[in-house]
XYZ file of C-alpha atoms in Angstrom:
220
model
C 9.414 -24.104 21.699
C 8.784 -26.383 18.700
C 9.560 -25.492 15.099
C 5.824 -24.950 14.494
C 5.573 -22.646 17.517
C 8.590 -20.666 16.301
C 7.094 -20.317 12.831
C 3.754 -19.203 14.256
C 5.478 -16.603 16.423
C 7.521 -15.421 13.442
C 4.313 -14.986 11.426
C 2.743 -12.977 14.247
C 5.823 -10.785 14.549
C 5.907 -10.260 10.794
C 2.276 -9.150 10.833
C 2.880 -6.817 13.809
C 5.986 -5.219 12.303
C 4.379 -4.963 8.869
C 1.421 -3.124 10.417
C 3.785 -0.705 12.169
C 5.590 -0.013 8.893
C 2.361 0.488 6.937
C 0.906 2.705 9.676
C 4.014 4.881 9.614
C 5.083 4.115 13.180
C 8.235 2.626 11.677
C 9.636 4.936 8.999
C 11.924 4.143 6.038
C 15.482 4.022 7.359
C 14.500 3.163 10.956
C 16.673 0.477 12.530
C 15.152 -2.867 13.489
C 17.377 -4.154 16.256
C 16.698 -7.857 16.838
C 17.467 -7.702 20.549
C 15.188 -4.713 21.154
C 12.352 -6.261 19.152
C 12.758 -9.572 21.008
C 12.614 -7.750 24.339
C 9.577 -5.691 23.309
C 7.601 -8.761 22.247
C 9.103 -10.990 24.956
C 10.367 -13.634 22.541
C 13.720 -15.065 21.528
C 15.699 -13.594 18.649
C 15.009 -16.604 16.369
C 11.394 -15.720 15.438
C 12.418 -12.051 15.180
C 15.085 -12.951 12.637
C 12.574 -15.103 10.742
C 10.009 -12.289 10.725
C 12.568 -9.809 9.390
C 13.536 -12.298 6.679
C 9.878 -12.558 5.641
C 9.573 -8.775 5.484
C 12.796 -8.561 3.492
C 11.357 -11.001 0.938
C 8.627 -8.467 0.056
C 10.982 -5.497 0.143
C 9.799 -3.849 3.357
C 13.033 -4.536 5.244
C 16.665 -4.337 4.188
C 18.869 -6.922 5.914
C 22.563 -6.024 6.012
C 25.387 -8.464 6.838
C 26.776 -7.855 10.333
C 24.640 -4.728 10.654
C 21.226 -3.919 12.086
C 18.342 -4.392 9.654
C 16.403 -1.291 8.636
C 13.017 -0.423 7.192
C 13.676 -0.240 3.457
C 14.089 3.215 1.970
C 13.674 3.956 -1.722
C 15.508 6.701 -3.541
C 13.722 9.168 -5.823
C 14.481 7.217 -8.992
C 13.182 3.952 -7.536
C 10.011 5.630 -6.281
C 9.350 7.235 -9.657
C 9.800 3.927 -11.474
C 7.575 2.020 -9.059
C 4.773 4.601 -9.193
C 5.005 4.434 -12.995
C 4.521 0.663 -12.964
C 1.768 0.896 -10.347
C -0.183 3.371 -12.472
C 0.024 1.063 -15.488
C -1.035 -2.061 -13.585
C -3.890 -0.280 -11.798
C -5.103 1.018 -15.162
C -5.084 -2.502 -16.616
C -7.048 -3.747 -13.611
C -9.659 -1.027 -14.148
C -10.019 -1.854 -17.829
C -10.605 -5.526 -17.018
C -12.892 -4.777 -14.074
C -15.129 -2.562 -16.219
C -15.858 -5.602 -18.360
C -15.937 -8.248 -15.652
C -17.469 -6.802 -12.473
C -21.047 -7.863 -11.810
C -23.816 -5.795 -10.274
C -23.162 -7.221 -6.808
C -19.475 -6.322 -7.052
C -20.268 -2.788 -8.172
C -22.862 -2.327 -5.420
C -20.300 -3.442 -2.841
C -17.769 -0.995 -4.295
C -20.312 1.827 -4.119
C -21.064 0.991 -0.478
C -17.345 1.065 0.281
C -17.063 4.433 -1.475
C -19.793 5.824 0.781
C -18.011 4.434 3.817
C -14.808 6.177 2.722
C -16.765 9.450 2.477
C -17.227 9.422 6.244
C -13.477 9.211 6.839
C -13.001 12.160 4.486
C -15.559 14.227 6.392
C -13.881 13.269 9.655
C -10.463 14.159 8.238
C -9.145 10.755 9.371
C -6.143 9.765 7.210
C -5.592 6.530 9.157
C -9.089 5.179 8.506
C -8.954 6.541 4.962
C -5.699 4.689 4.199
C -7.221 1.372 5.264
C -10.439 1.811 3.276
C -8.626 3.293 0.281
C -6.620 0.083 -0.029
C -9.840 -1.942 0.245
C -11.328 0.141 -2.598
C -8.399 -0.620 -4.868
C -8.332 -4.281 -3.831
C -12.018 -4.609 -4.737
C -11.221 -3.385 -8.245
C -8.291 -5.807 -8.534
C -10.580 -8.661 -7.489
C -13.138 -7.462 -10.018
C -10.560 -7.801 -12.783
C -10.583 -11.582 -12.163
C -6.888 -11.950 -12.934
C -5.067 -13.519 -10.005
C -1.592 -12.879 -11.419
C -2.306 -9.175 -11.889
C -3.836 -9.009 -8.423
C -0.718 -10.585 -6.869
C 1.595 -8.147 -8.650
C -0.471 -5.166 -7.550
C -0.627 -6.402 -3.972
C 3.165 -6.749 -3.777
C 3.824 -3.363 -5.343
C 1.227 -1.560 -3.212
C 2.724 -3.123 -0.096
C 6.177 -1.937 -1.080
C 4.949 1.615 -1.661
C 2.543 1.752 1.283
C 4.730 3.861 3.628
C 5.220 6.438 0.877
C 1.589 6.484 -0.249
C 0.543 7.089 3.344
C 2.954 10.020 3.531
C 1.466 11.323 0.270
C -2.004 11.329 1.829
C -0.855 13.063 5.008
C 1.552 15.586 3.506
C -0.421 16.608 0.420
C -3.961 16.850 1.827
C -5.209 14.247 -0.614
C -8.381 12.993 1.068
C -11.095 15.008 -0.685
C -9.511 15.002 -4.123
C -8.767 11.285 -3.956
C -12.365 10.559 -2.981
C -13.676 12.631 -5.904
C -11.386 10.717 -8.250
C -12.729 7.445 -6.846
C -16.253 8.640 -7.662
C -15.275 9.248 -11.300
C -13.610 5.834 -11.542
C -16.665 4.175 -9.996
C -18.984 5.872 -12.498
C -16.865 4.657 -15.421
C -16.881 1.122 -14.021
C -20.657 1.241 -13.601
C -20.941 2.354 -17.255
C -18.690 -0.506 -18.358
C -16.331 2.022 -19.943
C -12.954 0.350 -19.616
C -11.056 3.018 -21.522
C -12.364 5.819 -19.308
C -11.903 3.836 -16.082
C -8.361 2.950 -17.096
C -7.424 6.543 -17.945
C -8.975 7.890 -14.738
C -7.174 5.334 -12.598
C -3.820 6.034 -14.261
C -4.271 9.745 -13.587
C -5.328 8.997 -10.004
C -2.258 6.874 -9.232
C 0.071 9.244 -11.061
C -0.293 11.596 -8.123
C 2.886 9.761 -7.277
C 4.577 12.098 -9.771
C 3.507 15.096 -7.710
C 4.695 13.276 -4.626
C 8.124 12.792 -6.204
C 8.227 16.517 -6.993
C 7.282 17.219 -3.376
C 10.071 14.996 -2.060
C 12.588 16.652 -4.354
C 11.520 20.127 -3.249
C 11.730 19.091 0.407
C 15.211 17.724 -0.186
C 16.290 20.955 -1.830
C 15.281 22.876 1.298
C 17.222 20.630 3.693
């Protein structure tokens, strides 16, 4: 296997493991044994180690010297701080998007919103999670600020396992979709202040999620 082949395999493994983490099949704290992963994907341990290193660079995996790597787990304080930053950055993106999105962008966002409605009616949190991210990404793109978009992408990726749990544990589908409708209306009106405030409130559901985690911990 050449160096290029190894890198390509590492990229494929990274994508596969990242998808398992984001889909919740690998949970925070789960061990990522290199030998078991290599056997499962029928590869050597070298691309596995490279894939885990890539995932560690974005915070999804914690690599420990002379110990098995694990899916990164955040404590309550870290989660609260990251949701706080996410709410602020998403609000900034909405403010900019309200002034910069064109009619075609807004029409595409409305079509995506209607598509999300079907996942809500079906009660499908998996499909909802995928399209929900696309909805937010469309707003980031509409802000036309590549640095802001990169920061949001990294932070959303880091919080993805927890946001998915929020959706599943707190029955968020219908309320989240209604909040999207309000945000979309503010964007269509070009009202950056309203869109920003609505988005901040929408993302700050993370605060309720933190309260939920704390209450669950108190019962265990």
